Amino acid sequence: MATLAPELKERLKLDRASAISAYDSHRNPDRLTTELRQCVDRILTAAWRELAMPDDSALVAVGGYGRGELFPYSDVDVLILLPAAPDGTAKERLEALVQLLWDLGLEIGHSIRTVDECLTESAADITVQTSLLESRLVCGSRKLFTQLQDRFFAAMDAQEFFQAKTLEMQQRHAKYEDTPYSLEPNCKESPGGLRDLQVILWIAKAAGLGDSWRKLAARGLITPLEARQLARQERTIKDIRVRLHLHAGRREDRLVFDVQTPLALSFGFANTESRRASEFLMQRYYWAAKAVTQLNTILVQNIEGQLFPQPACPLAINQRFNEVNGLIDIAHDNVFETTPSAMLEIFLLMQQHRELRGMTARAMRALWHARTRINAAFRRDPANRALFLRILQEPEGILHALRRMNGLSVLGRYLPNFRKIVGQMQHDLFHVYTVDQHILMVVRNVRRFTMPEHAHEYPFCSQLMANFERPWVLYVAALFHDIAKGRGGDHSLLGMSDAQRFCRDHGMSTEDTELVVFLVQHHLAMSHVAQKQDLSDPAVIREFATLVKDERHLTALYLLTVADIRGTSPKVWNAWKGKLLEDLFRMTLRALGGEAPSAARELRSRQNEALRTLRLYGLPEGAHERLWNQLDTAYFLRHDASDIAWQTRMLYTRVDADQPIVKCRLAPIGEGLQVTVYVKDQPDLFLRICAYFERKNFSILDAKIHTTRNGYALDTFLVTEPAFANSYRDIITLIEHELAEALLHPEVPPPPRKGRLSRLSRSFPVSPTVDLRPDERGQYHLLSISAGDRNGLLYSVASVLAKYRVNLHAAKVMTLGERVEDVFLVDGPVLQHARSQIQLERELLDALQA
């Protein structure tokens, strides 16, 4: 055996290389997987014969290898089938065989069993049963293999197998969030992947209905056209999986960002001005996965009907549709041909009849094949336009209707521009959904504002929505707000034109049309103002109030903005951003109500509220005055009343403290810690504070920098660290002590480290930008930076600012997924000279580079 293993291994290597080399020319994944399987068959047969394995035993391929296909780096699962328990001599031969198989370098999964043991294991484990379902004789005793097959299928309970595999499929889908549209899908396990196709063939074979798409079509479970579609989509996904294996050089089924571009290039896709090559590849995958998902639903339902026949007792809903066992069915096969508007009516009826659980396979199939009849004439028909609006205006079932319409390609046919963004990726690193799924998620979020059972999630949004007339208008705006993504140009302006045309064509009122167009055009404006501009500046509020014009526009924009941010990624939204938006809403509402934005009025309001809080804590009358006399208007406008009261309680007796004072508390809004530093102002203070937080791996979400009249820095930071999510309270004392010590005994800050970029940022790098310009009054400069996020980024920026003696007065630090967008209010002599300002900007760009 010592010489046998190298010889067989080399032969296998050459055969595999030849098959893979041929694939480069024919690009047929079925041919490659068959040839790779045949390579292994020949080697295993040679090994079996060279070791003179007993004639009454058999080597059986199981699992995917048994199915007859082998991907470049897939496991090779084999069963060594014995007529009886092995004796000593047989055990030695078996050990030699298994050792040889491993020596060949194959990823072998093996089991050694008798027929009785196979049946016992199969009855106890659905995975073993599934594996044996696809068993295939490689070499050895055909008689023994036939005995296994006969007894296995005789013991098969097709109904029980169906229930087990469909439950397993539901659990797998839940693991992948029940969507084929993940930005990094698993082409084998995700919904719409190869596993869904395998499940169909497993349950069909177990039920004796066939083991190929052609045979299922012959049994009437699918049409010949559907069989061809399934075969085509299966070939597409197999091709992607083959290339994944070859690119990775190992078993890899995840289409992670790192591999999408090289795979796209291998398919011949190229970058264009508006889209990446990887976007074309992923859209092809998503369309294939979507078709698989739809046909999978039809097939599972048809097979279930064969295995669990139920008497059909149609209950007429109207002349076109019936209810059959809780599902909506068509009254006759050509309903959609004779009445095309029924393609929209079916969704409306499902909204109106909540007892309906879905569509019958017959109805889905008919609708799927009739969808191409939704053309320009269909879209111009006033009856169809009225039906579509009614779907959006129904009190219930709106999101389910839109999702079903998207799944069956009806929505994209009715809204051609929506069809263009189905399966389209977004490479801004904070969207975790394709564009169409993000849009539907935003519709979902707006819809939830209307539902009492979800009022606890966003009470303020639910309160506003309860008084909002015609909330369905917001659903229209949500449908169009990102519909122009990927076309090139400003998607807000392009989408605005689409929305305006839709509203006009569907007879919406002038008032509602104007609101929808406004929302689509300005759907990013509120988050931009709240997160990047100084809300304590009355001019900012006045300008935003001029933009929104009235309370209805303001309310609609606020609701859409919250729904939009929440619909990008669970990681993007946090309570701090929510508070910024709500503060902007309330300030703007007062301005729209005739109350001119006034810094003096806002200052008095916050001071009075802070004093009320201080009285509750028993502070003596006038105790605050010594500290407050050292604080200017900017401090009171940039801090909440609760912050003012908290800091006053800490500092009113220590206004002239010699030692640094560091105080922490749990963040009053959201997660994290609020850290206040009070110390005599000193050079590089912001840098040293950032250095401390960088060492502790804390992320700085917000920073308020202030210098008192008596020369003290009063700085407040909002910091988070996921590792301490459940124990922030436990580390408060530690941070207070360590940071105070670091400020009391300053050391030369270490040079910034180039923190490692995340995998996503490496795959889709963000080009750093630096924008430095004076504010309207010319008193300060606004420094805006954008870059890919990494550890120590803010510390790197602080190091450059310290080097140029730039003073920091305020900071807004915003993280959007893998990208940061920070805004700083700064001043300093260096900013008064164009040459030194340019040099500062260059060094900042260098600091932002990964």
Short mmCIF file of C-alpha atoms in Angstrom, two decimals, residues 121-550:
data_model
loop_
_atom_site.label_atom_id
_atom_site.label_comp_id
_atom_site.label_asym_id
_atom_site.label_seq_id
_atom_site.Cartn_x
_atom_site.Cartn_y
_atom_site.Cartn_z
CA GLU A 121 -29.58 4.51 11.63
CA SER A 122 -31.88 5.70 8.86
CA ALA A 123 -34.96 5.30 11.03
CA ALA A 124 -33.32 7.28 13.83
CA ASP A 125 -31.68 10.10 11.84
CA ILE A 126 -33.26 12.00 8.94
CA THR A 127 -29.76 13.04 7.76
CA VAL A 128 -28.70 9.40 7.36
CA GLN A 129 -31.99 8.62 5.65
CA THR A 130 -31.46 11.46 3.19
CA SER A 131 -27.90 10.36 2.52
CA LEU A 132 -28.99 6.77 1.78
CA LEU A 133 -31.77 8.06 -0.47
CA GLU A 134 -29.08 9.12 -2.94
CA SER A 135 -26.88 6.04 -2.59
CA ARG A 136 -25.12 4.71 -5.68
CA LEU A 137 -22.97 1.60 -6.12
CA VAL A 138 -19.34 2.41 -6.93
CA CYS A 139 -17.97 -1.12 -6.88
CA GLY A 140 -18.38 -4.42 -5.07
CA SER A 141 -21.45 -6.59 -4.55
CA ARG A 142 -24.45 -5.41 -6.56
CA LYS A 143 -26.56 -8.04 -4.83
CA LEU A 144 -25.86 -6.56 -1.39
CA PHE A 145 -26.45 -3.03 -2.66
CA THR A 146 -29.77 -4.05 -4.24
CA GLN A 147 -30.80 -5.65 -0.94
CA LEU A 148 -30.10 -2.34 0.82
CA GLN A 149 -32.08 -0.41 -1.79
CA ASP A 150 -35.07 -2.73 -1.66
CA ARG A 151 -35.30 -2.75 2.12
CA PHE A 152 -34.62 0.98 2.41
CA PHE A 153 -37.42 2.01 0.04
CA ALA A 154 -39.77 -0.60 1.53
CA ALA A 155 -39.26 1.03 4.93
CA MET A 156 -39.57 4.60 3.60
CA ASP A 157 -42.54 6.55 4.97
CA ALA A 158 -42.90 9.23 2.30
CA GLN A 159 -45.32 11.35 4.35
CA GLU A 160 -43.07 11.39 7.40
CA PHE A 161 -40.04 12.13 5.22
CA PHE A 162 -41.87 15.02 3.55
CA GLN A 163 -42.80 16.57 6.88
CA ALA A 164 -39.27 16.19 8.27
CA LYS A 165 -37.57 17.68 5.21
CA THR A 166 -39.98 20.61 4.85
CA LEU A 167 -39.56 21.42 8.55
CA GLU A 168 -35.80 21.19 8.12
CA MET A 169 -36.07 23.54 5.13
CA GLN A 170 -38.10 26.07 7.14
CA GLN A 171 -35.49 26.03 9.91
CA ARG A 172 -32.70 26.50 7.38
CA HIS A 173 -34.55 29.40 5.74
CA ALA A 174 -35.04 31.03 9.15
CA LYS A 175 -31.30 30.75 9.78
CA TYR A 176 -30.76 32.80 6.63
CA GLU A 177 -33.54 35.30 7.52
CA ASP A 178 -36.01 33.78 5.05
CA THR A 179 -34.60 35.71 2.13
CA PRO A 180 -32.54 34.82 -0.94
CA TYR A 181 -31.43 38.46 -1.06
CA SER A 182 -28.68 38.46 1.56
CA LEU A 183 -25.77 40.55 0.31
CA GLU A 184 -23.44 37.61 1.04
CA PRO A 185 -25.65 34.60 0.31
CA ASN A 186 -24.72 30.96 0.70
CA CYS A 187 -25.36 29.60 -2.79
CA LYS A 188 -25.94 26.13 -1.35
CA GLU A 189 -27.90 26.70 1.88
CA SER A 190 -29.65 30.10 1.52
CA PRO A 191 -33.29 30.23 0.38
CA GLY A 192 -33.28 29.82 -3.39
CA GLY A 193 -29.95 27.97 -3.30
CA LEU A 194 -29.01 24.49 -4.44
CA ARG A 195 -30.27 22.88 -1.25
CA ASP A 196 -33.84 23.95 -2.04
CA LEU A 197 -33.62 22.14 -5.37
CA GLN A 198 -32.16 19.06 -3.70
CA VAL A 199 -34.98 19.00 -1.14
CA ILE A 200 -37.53 18.86 -3.95
CA LEU A 201 -35.83 15.93 -5.60
CA TRP A 202 -35.37 14.14 -2.27
CA ILE A 203 -39.04 14.26 -1.31
CA ALA A 204 -40.11 13.48 -4.88
CA LYS A 205 -37.84 10.44 -5.01
CA ALA A 206 -38.97 9.28 -1.55
CA ALA A 207 -42.56 9.49 -2.76
CA GLY A 208 -41.78 7.62 -5.98
CA LEU A 209 -42.63 10.65 -8.12
CA GLY A 210 -39.34 10.94 -9.96
CA ASP A 211 -35.76 12.07 -9.45
CA SER A 212 -35.34 14.66 -12.20
CA TRP A 213 -37.13 17.78 -13.43
CA ARG A 214 -38.08 15.98 -16.62
CA LYS A 215 -39.73 13.15 -14.67
CA LEU A 216 -41.58 15.58 -12.42
CA ALA A 217 -42.89 17.32 -15.51
CA ALA A 218 -44.01 13.97 -16.91
CA ARG A 219 -46.00 13.40 -13.70
CA GLY A 220 -47.69 16.78 -14.10
CA LEU A 221 -46.13 18.28 -10.97
CA ILE A 222 -44.55 21.02 -13.06
CA THR A 223 -44.90 22.05 -16.66
CA PRO A 224 -42.19 21.31 -19.25
CA LEU A 225 -41.43 25.07 -19.32
CA GLU A 226 -40.99 25.12 -15.54
CA ALA A 227 -38.76 22.07 -15.75
CA ARG A 228 -36.54 23.89 -18.24
CA GLN A 229 -36.51 27.00 -16.05
CA LEU A 230 -35.49 24.98 -13.01
CA ALA A 231 -32.73 23.27 -14.95
CA ARG A 232 -31.47 26.62 -16.23
CA GLN A 233 -31.47 28.28 -12.79
CA GLU A 234 -29.86 25.20 -11.24
CA ARG A 235 -27.12 25.35 -13.86
CA THR A 236 -26.53 29.06 -13.11
CA ILE A 237 -26.14 28.47 -9.36
CA LYS A 238 -23.98 25.38 -9.93
CA ASP A 239 -21.72 27.41 -12.20
CA ILE A 240 -21.31 30.01 -9.46
CA ARG A 241 -20.57 27.33 -6.87
CA VAL A 242 -17.97 25.66 -9.11
CA ARG A 243 -16.17 28.98 -9.62
CA LEU A 244 -16.36 29.69 -5.90
CA HIS A 245 -14.56 26.42 -5.15
CA LEU A 246 -11.94 27.00 -7.81
CA HIS A 247 -11.31 30.60 -6.74
CA ALA A 248 -11.02 29.74 -3.04
CA GLY A 249 -9.05 26.53 -3.59
CA ARG A 250 -11.25 24.84 -0.99
CA ARG A 251 -14.88 24.10 -0.23
CA GLU A 252 -16.57 27.51 -0.14
CA ASP A 253 -20.26 28.19 -0.73
CA ARG A 254 -20.59 31.76 0.53
CA LEU A 255 -20.63 34.58 -1.98
CA VAL A 256 -18.78 36.94 0.35
CA PHE A 257 -17.82 40.39 -0.86
CA ASP A 258 -14.17 39.41 -1.25
CA VAL A 259 -14.93 36.92 -4.03
CA GLN A 260 -17.79 38.62 -5.84
CA THR A 261 -15.63 40.81 -8.06
CA PRO A 262 -13.17 38.09 -9.21
CA LEU A 263 -16.10 35.75 -9.87
CA ALA A 264 -17.90 38.45 -11.83
CA LEU A 265 -14.81 39.01 -13.97
CA SER A 266 -14.57 35.26 -14.62
CA PHE A 267 -18.12 35.43 -16.02
CA GLY A 268 -17.10 38.26 -18.33
CA PHE A 269 -18.88 41.05 -16.45
CA ALA A 270 -17.13 44.43 -16.39
CA ASN A 271 -17.49 47.63 -14.41
CA THR A 272 -19.57 50.41 -15.94
CA GLU A 273 -19.89 54.06 -14.95
CA SER A 274 -22.86 53.35 -12.70
CA ARG A 275 -22.45 49.70 -11.67
CA ARG A 276 -19.74 47.31 -10.56
CA ALA A 277 -19.11 44.01 -12.28
CA SER A 278 -20.04 42.25 -9.04
CA GLU A 279 -23.48 43.88 -9.13
CA PHE A 280 -24.23 42.24 -12.47
CA LEU A 281 -23.14 38.86 -11.12
CA MET A 282 -25.18 39.18 -7.93
CA GLN A 283 -28.26 40.33 -9.80
CA ARG A 284 -27.99 37.24 -11.98
CA TYR A 285 -27.73 35.11 -8.83
CA TYR A 286 -30.68 36.82 -7.13
CA TRP A 287 -32.90 36.39 -10.17
CA ALA A 288 -32.02 32.69 -10.27
CA ALA A 289 -32.60 32.31 -6.52
CA LYS A 290 -35.90 34.16 -6.80
CA ALA A 291 -37.12 31.81 -9.55
CA VAL A 292 -35.99 28.78 -7.55
CA THR A 293 -37.84 30.07 -4.48
CA GLN A 294 -41.04 30.55 -6.45
CA LEU A 295 -40.93 27.20 -8.24
CA ASN A 296 -39.90 25.50 -5.00
CA THR A 297 -43.12 26.78 -3.39
CA ILE A 298 -45.21 25.46 -6.28
CA LEU A 299 -43.53 22.05 -6.28
CA VAL A 300 -43.67 21.54 -2.53
CA GLN A 301 -47.37 22.33 -2.56
CA ASN A 302 -48.01 19.96 -5.50
CA ILE A 303 -46.06 17.12 -3.88
CA GLU A 304 -47.90 17.74 -0.62
CA GLY A 305 -51.15 17.43 -2.55
CA GLN A 306 -50.02 14.04 -3.86
CA LEU A 307 -48.94 12.78 -0.44
CA PHE A 308 -51.76 14.28 1.62
CA PRO A 309 -54.76 14.41 -0.70
CA GLN A 310 -57.63 16.50 0.61
CA PRO A 311 -61.09 16.76 -0.88
CA ALA A 312 -61.33 20.02 -2.79
CA CYS A 313 -64.43 21.94 -1.76
CA PRO A 314 -64.19 25.25 -3.64
CA LEU A 315 -66.03 28.17 -2.04
CA ALA A 316 -66.67 30.93 -4.52
CA ILE A 317 -65.17 34.31 -3.67
CA ASN A 318 -66.32 35.82 -6.96
CA GLN A 319 -66.57 34.72 -10.59
CA ARG A 320 -62.80 34.56 -10.94
CA PHE A 321 -61.58 33.12 -7.63
CA ASN A 322 -62.42 30.39 -5.13
CA GLU A 323 -61.21 29.46 -1.69
CA VAL A 324 -59.82 25.92 -1.50
CA ASN A 325 -58.69 24.65 1.90
CA GLY A 326 -57.72 28.12 3.09
CA LEU A 327 -55.94 29.08 -0.14
CA ILE A 328 -57.10 31.29 -2.97
CA ASP A 329 -57.51 29.50 -6.30
CA ILE A 330 -58.49 30.54 -9.78
CA ALA A 331 -61.99 29.56 -10.90
CA HIS A 332 -60.68 28.38 -14.29
CA ASP A 333 -57.28 27.99 -15.92
CA ASN A 334 -57.46 31.03 -18.21
CA VAL A 335 -58.67 33.58 -15.64
CA PHE A 336 -55.68 35.85 -16.16
CA GLU A 337 -55.95 35.62 -19.93
CA THR A 338 -59.63 36.54 -20.06
CA THR A 339 -59.40 39.11 -17.23
CA PRO A 340 -55.82 40.47 -17.00
CA SER A 341 -56.77 42.84 -14.15
CA ALA A 342 -57.25 39.70 -12.02
CA MET A 343 -53.44 39.63 -11.69
CA LEU A 344 -53.79 42.58 -9.31
CA GLU A 345 -57.22 41.64 -7.98
CA ILE A 346 -55.91 38.39 -6.48
CA PHE A 347 -53.60 40.32 -4.15
CA LEU A 348 -56.37 42.70 -3.14
CA LEU A 349 -58.67 39.76 -2.32
CA MET A 350 -55.98 38.20 -0.12
CA GLN A 351 -55.82 41.48 1.83
CA GLN A 352 -59.58 41.62 2.19
CA HIS A 353 -59.95 37.95 3.17
CA ARG A 354 -57.54 37.50 6.05
CA GLU A 355 -58.50 33.84 6.41
CA LEU A 356 -56.63 33.08 3.18
CA ARG A 357 -53.17 31.67 3.95
CA GLY A 358 -51.79 32.01 0.46
CA MET A 359 -52.32 30.88 -3.13
CA THR A 360 -52.76 27.40 -4.49
CA ALA A 361 -49.96 26.10 -6.69
CA ARG A 362 -52.39 26.28 -9.59
CA ALA A 363 -53.02 29.98 -9.01
CA MET A 364 -49.32 30.75 -8.51
CA ARG A 365 -48.37 28.88 -11.66
CA ALA A 366 -51.03 30.61 -13.72
CA LEU A 367 -50.01 34.01 -12.37
CA TRP A 368 -46.32 33.28 -12.90
CA HIS A 369 -46.88 32.40 -16.54
CA ALA A 370 -49.33 35.25 -17.17
CA ARG A 371 -47.11 37.97 -15.70
CA THR A 372 -45.71 38.86 -19.13
CA ARG A 373 -49.19 40.17 -20.04
CA ILE A 374 -48.54 43.11 -17.72
CA ASN A 375 -47.41 45.50 -20.44
CA ALA A 376 -47.76 49.19 -21.26
CA ALA A 377 -51.43 48.77 -22.16
CA PHE A 378 -52.10 46.97 -18.88
CA ARG A 379 -50.36 49.75 -16.95
CA ARG A 380 -52.39 52.43 -18.76
CA ASP A 381 -55.72 50.79 -17.93
CA PRO A 382 -57.55 53.02 -15.38
CA ALA A 383 -59.10 49.94 -13.73
CA ASN A 384 -55.65 48.45 -13.10
CA ARG A 385 -54.33 51.75 -11.75
CA ALA A 386 -57.28 51.95 -9.38
CA LEU A 387 -56.65 48.37 -8.23
CA PHE A 388 -53.00 49.07 -7.50
CA LEU A 389 -53.89 52.12 -5.42
CA ARG A 390 -56.51 50.10 -3.54
CA ILE A 391 -53.83 47.57 -2.59
CA LEU A 392 -51.84 50.41 -1.01
CA GLN A 393 -54.94 51.89 0.65
CA GLU A 394 -56.20 48.70 2.30
CA PRO A 395 -56.05 48.81 6.11
CA GLU A 396 -54.26 45.44 6.35
CA GLY A 397 -51.95 43.13 4.42
CA ILE A 398 -50.11 45.81 2.44
CA LEU A 399 -46.60 44.52 3.02
CA HIS A 400 -47.60 40.88 2.42
CA ALA A 401 -49.24 41.91 -0.83
CA LEU A 402 -46.17 43.83 -2.04
CA ARG A 403 -43.81 41.02 -1.08
CA ARG A 404 -45.94 38.43 -2.86
CA MET A 405 -46.17 40.70 -5.89
CA ASN A 406 -42.39 41.07 -5.90
CA GLY A 407 -41.84 37.33 -5.48
CA LEU A 408 -44.10 36.57 -8.43
CA SER A 409 -42.56 39.38 -10.53
CA VAL A 410 -45.88 41.22 -10.72
CA LEU A 411 -44.61 44.32 -8.90
CA GLY A 412 -41.64 44.69 -11.21
CA ARG A 413 -43.85 44.23 -14.25
CA TYR A 414 -46.31 46.85 -13.06
CA LEU A 415 -43.52 49.28 -12.04
CA PRO A 416 -40.82 48.72 -14.70
CA ASN A 417 -38.29 50.88 -12.85
CA PHE A 418 -38.78 48.76 -9.74
CA ARG A 419 -37.92 45.70 -11.82
CA LYS A 420 -34.52 47.23 -12.57
CA ILE A 421 -33.57 47.30 -8.90
CA VAL A 422 -34.75 43.78 -8.02
CA GLY A 423 -31.65 42.00 -6.74
CA GLN A 424 -29.49 45.10 -7.11
CA MET A 425 -26.78 45.40 -4.49
CA GLN A 426 -25.86 48.55 -2.63
CA HIS A 427 -22.18 49.21 -1.99
CA ASP A 428 -22.37 51.94 0.61
CA LEU A 429 -21.47 49.45 3.37
CA PHE A 430 -24.38 50.19 5.65
CA HIS A 431 -27.24 48.73 3.62
CA VAL A 432 -27.54 45.00 4.30
CA TYR A 433 -30.34 44.44 1.78
CA THR A 434 -30.67 44.66 -1.97
CA VAL A 435 -32.44 47.80 -3.16
CA ASP A 436 -35.83 46.14 -3.66
CA GLN A 437 -35.70 44.46 -0.26
CA HIS A 438 -34.63 47.72 1.40
CA ILE A 439 -37.59 49.51 -0.19
CA LEU A 440 -40.01 46.86 1.05
CA MET A 441 -38.38 47.03 4.48
CA VAL A 442 -38.99 50.79 4.57
CA VAL A 443 -42.64 50.23 3.59
CA ARG A 444 -42.82 47.70 6.43
CA ASN A 445 -41.41 50.21 8.90
CA VAL A 446 -43.83 52.95 7.87
CA ARG A 447 -46.68 50.47 8.03
CA ARG A 448 -45.73 49.43 11.58
CA PHE A 449 -46.17 53.03 12.73
CA THR A 450 -49.89 52.57 12.04
CA MET A 451 -50.25 49.35 14.02
CA PRO A 452 -51.12 49.56 17.75
CA GLU A 453 -49.26 46.31 18.51
CA HIS A 454 -46.01 47.97 17.43
CA ALA A 455 -46.58 51.32 19.17
CA HIS A 456 -44.06 50.39 21.89
CA GLU A 457 -41.24 50.27 19.32
CA TYR A 458 -41.40 53.93 18.26
CA PRO A 459 -44.03 55.63 20.43
CA PHE A 460 -43.42 59.09 19.00
CA CYS A 461 -43.69 57.86 15.39
CA SER A 462 -46.88 55.95 16.23
CA GLN A 463 -48.31 59.08 17.86
CA LEU A 464 -47.55 61.18 14.78
CA MET A 465 -48.93 58.55 12.40
CA ALA A 466 -52.19 58.31 14.36
CA ASN A 467 -52.94 61.91 13.36
CA PHE A 468 -51.59 61.69 9.81
CA GLU A 469 -54.19 61.78 7.07
CA ARG A 470 -53.93 59.24 4.27
CA PRO A 471 -50.87 57.30 5.50
CA TRP A 472 -50.89 55.31 2.27
CA VAL A 473 -49.29 58.35 0.63
CA LEU A 474 -46.17 57.55 2.65
CA TYR A 475 -46.18 54.01 1.23
CA VAL A 476 -46.01 55.50 -2.26
CA ALA A 477 -43.08 57.70 -1.24
CA ALA A 478 -41.33 54.70 0.34
CA LEU A 479 -41.78 52.68 -2.88
CA PHE A 480 -40.07 55.39 -4.93
CA HIS A 481 -37.47 56.86 -2.58
CA ASP A 482 -34.63 54.59 -3.82
CA ILE A 483 -36.15 53.30 -7.06
CA ALA A 484 -33.55 55.12 -9.17
CA LYS A 485 -30.51 53.57 -7.45
CA GLY A 486 -27.88 52.34 -9.89
CA ARG A 487 -28.98 54.44 -12.87
CA GLY A 488 -26.22 56.97 -12.48
CA GLY A 489 -26.81 60.52 -11.38
CA ASP A 490 -28.70 61.69 -8.31
CA HIS A 491 -31.15 58.90 -7.45
CA SER A 492 -33.31 61.35 -5.47
CA LEU A 493 -33.92 63.55 -8.50
CA LEU A 494 -34.41 60.63 -10.88
CA GLY A 495 -36.76 58.94 -8.42
CA MET A 496 -38.66 62.20 -8.01
CA SER A 497 -39.51 62.15 -11.72
CA ASP A 498 -40.68 58.54 -11.50
CA ALA A 499 -42.84 59.35 -8.48
CA GLN A 500 -44.36 62.39 -10.15
CA ARG A 501 -45.31 60.34 -13.20
CA PHE A 502 -46.82 57.58 -11.05
CA CYS A 503 -48.92 60.04 -9.03
CA ARG A 504 -50.18 61.78 -12.15
CA ASP A 505 -51.03 58.54 -13.92
CA HIS A 506 -52.88 57.20 -10.87
CA GLY A 507 -55.00 60.29 -10.41
CA MET A 508 -53.60 61.30 -7.04
CA SER A 509 -54.54 64.76 -5.82
CA THR A 510 -52.24 67.72 -6.40
CA GLU A 511 -51.59 67.98 -2.66
CA ASP A 512 -50.62 64.31 -2.27
CA THR A 513 -48.57 64.32 -5.46
CA GLU A 514 -46.58 67.32 -4.27
CA LEU A 515 -45.94 65.62 -0.91
CA VAL A 516 -44.74 62.36 -2.50
CA VAL A 517 -42.43 64.22 -4.90
CA PHE A 518 -41.06 66.31 -2.02
CA LEU A 519 -40.39 63.22 0.10
CA VAL A 520 -38.59 61.34 -2.68
CA GLN A 521 -36.48 64.37 -3.59
CA HIS A 522 -35.53 65.23 0.01
CA HIS A 523 -35.64 61.84 1.75
CA LEU A 524 -32.00 62.25 2.85
CA ALA A 525 -32.28 65.88 3.98
CA MET A 526 -33.47 65.39 7.55
CA SER A 527 -30.83 62.82 8.50
CA HIS A 528 -28.16 65.05 6.91
CA VAL A 529 -29.20 68.11 8.93
CA ALA A 530 -29.69 66.20 12.19
CA GLN A 531 -26.41 64.32 12.02
CA LYS A 532 -24.09 66.80 10.34
CA GLN A 533 -25.23 70.29 11.26
CA ASP A 534 -25.32 72.25 14.51
CA LEU A 535 -28.89 72.07 15.80
CA SER A 536 -28.11 74.76 18.36
CA ASP A 537 -27.75 77.26 15.50
CA PRO A 538 -31.09 79.06 14.90
CA ALA A 539 -30.11 79.61 11.26
CA VAL A 540 -29.96 75.83 10.70
CA ILE A 541 -33.49 75.42 12.05
CA ARG A 542 -34.81 78.35 10.02
CA GLU A 543 -33.33 76.96 6.81
CA PHE A 544 -34.75 73.49 7.43
CA ALA A 545 -38.18 74.92 8.30
CA THR A 546 -38.14 76.81 5.00
CA LEU A 547 -37.43 73.55 3.19
CA VAL A 548 -40.27 71.54 4.77
CA LYS A 549 -42.79 74.44 4.61
CA ASP A 550 -45.49 73.04 6.91
#
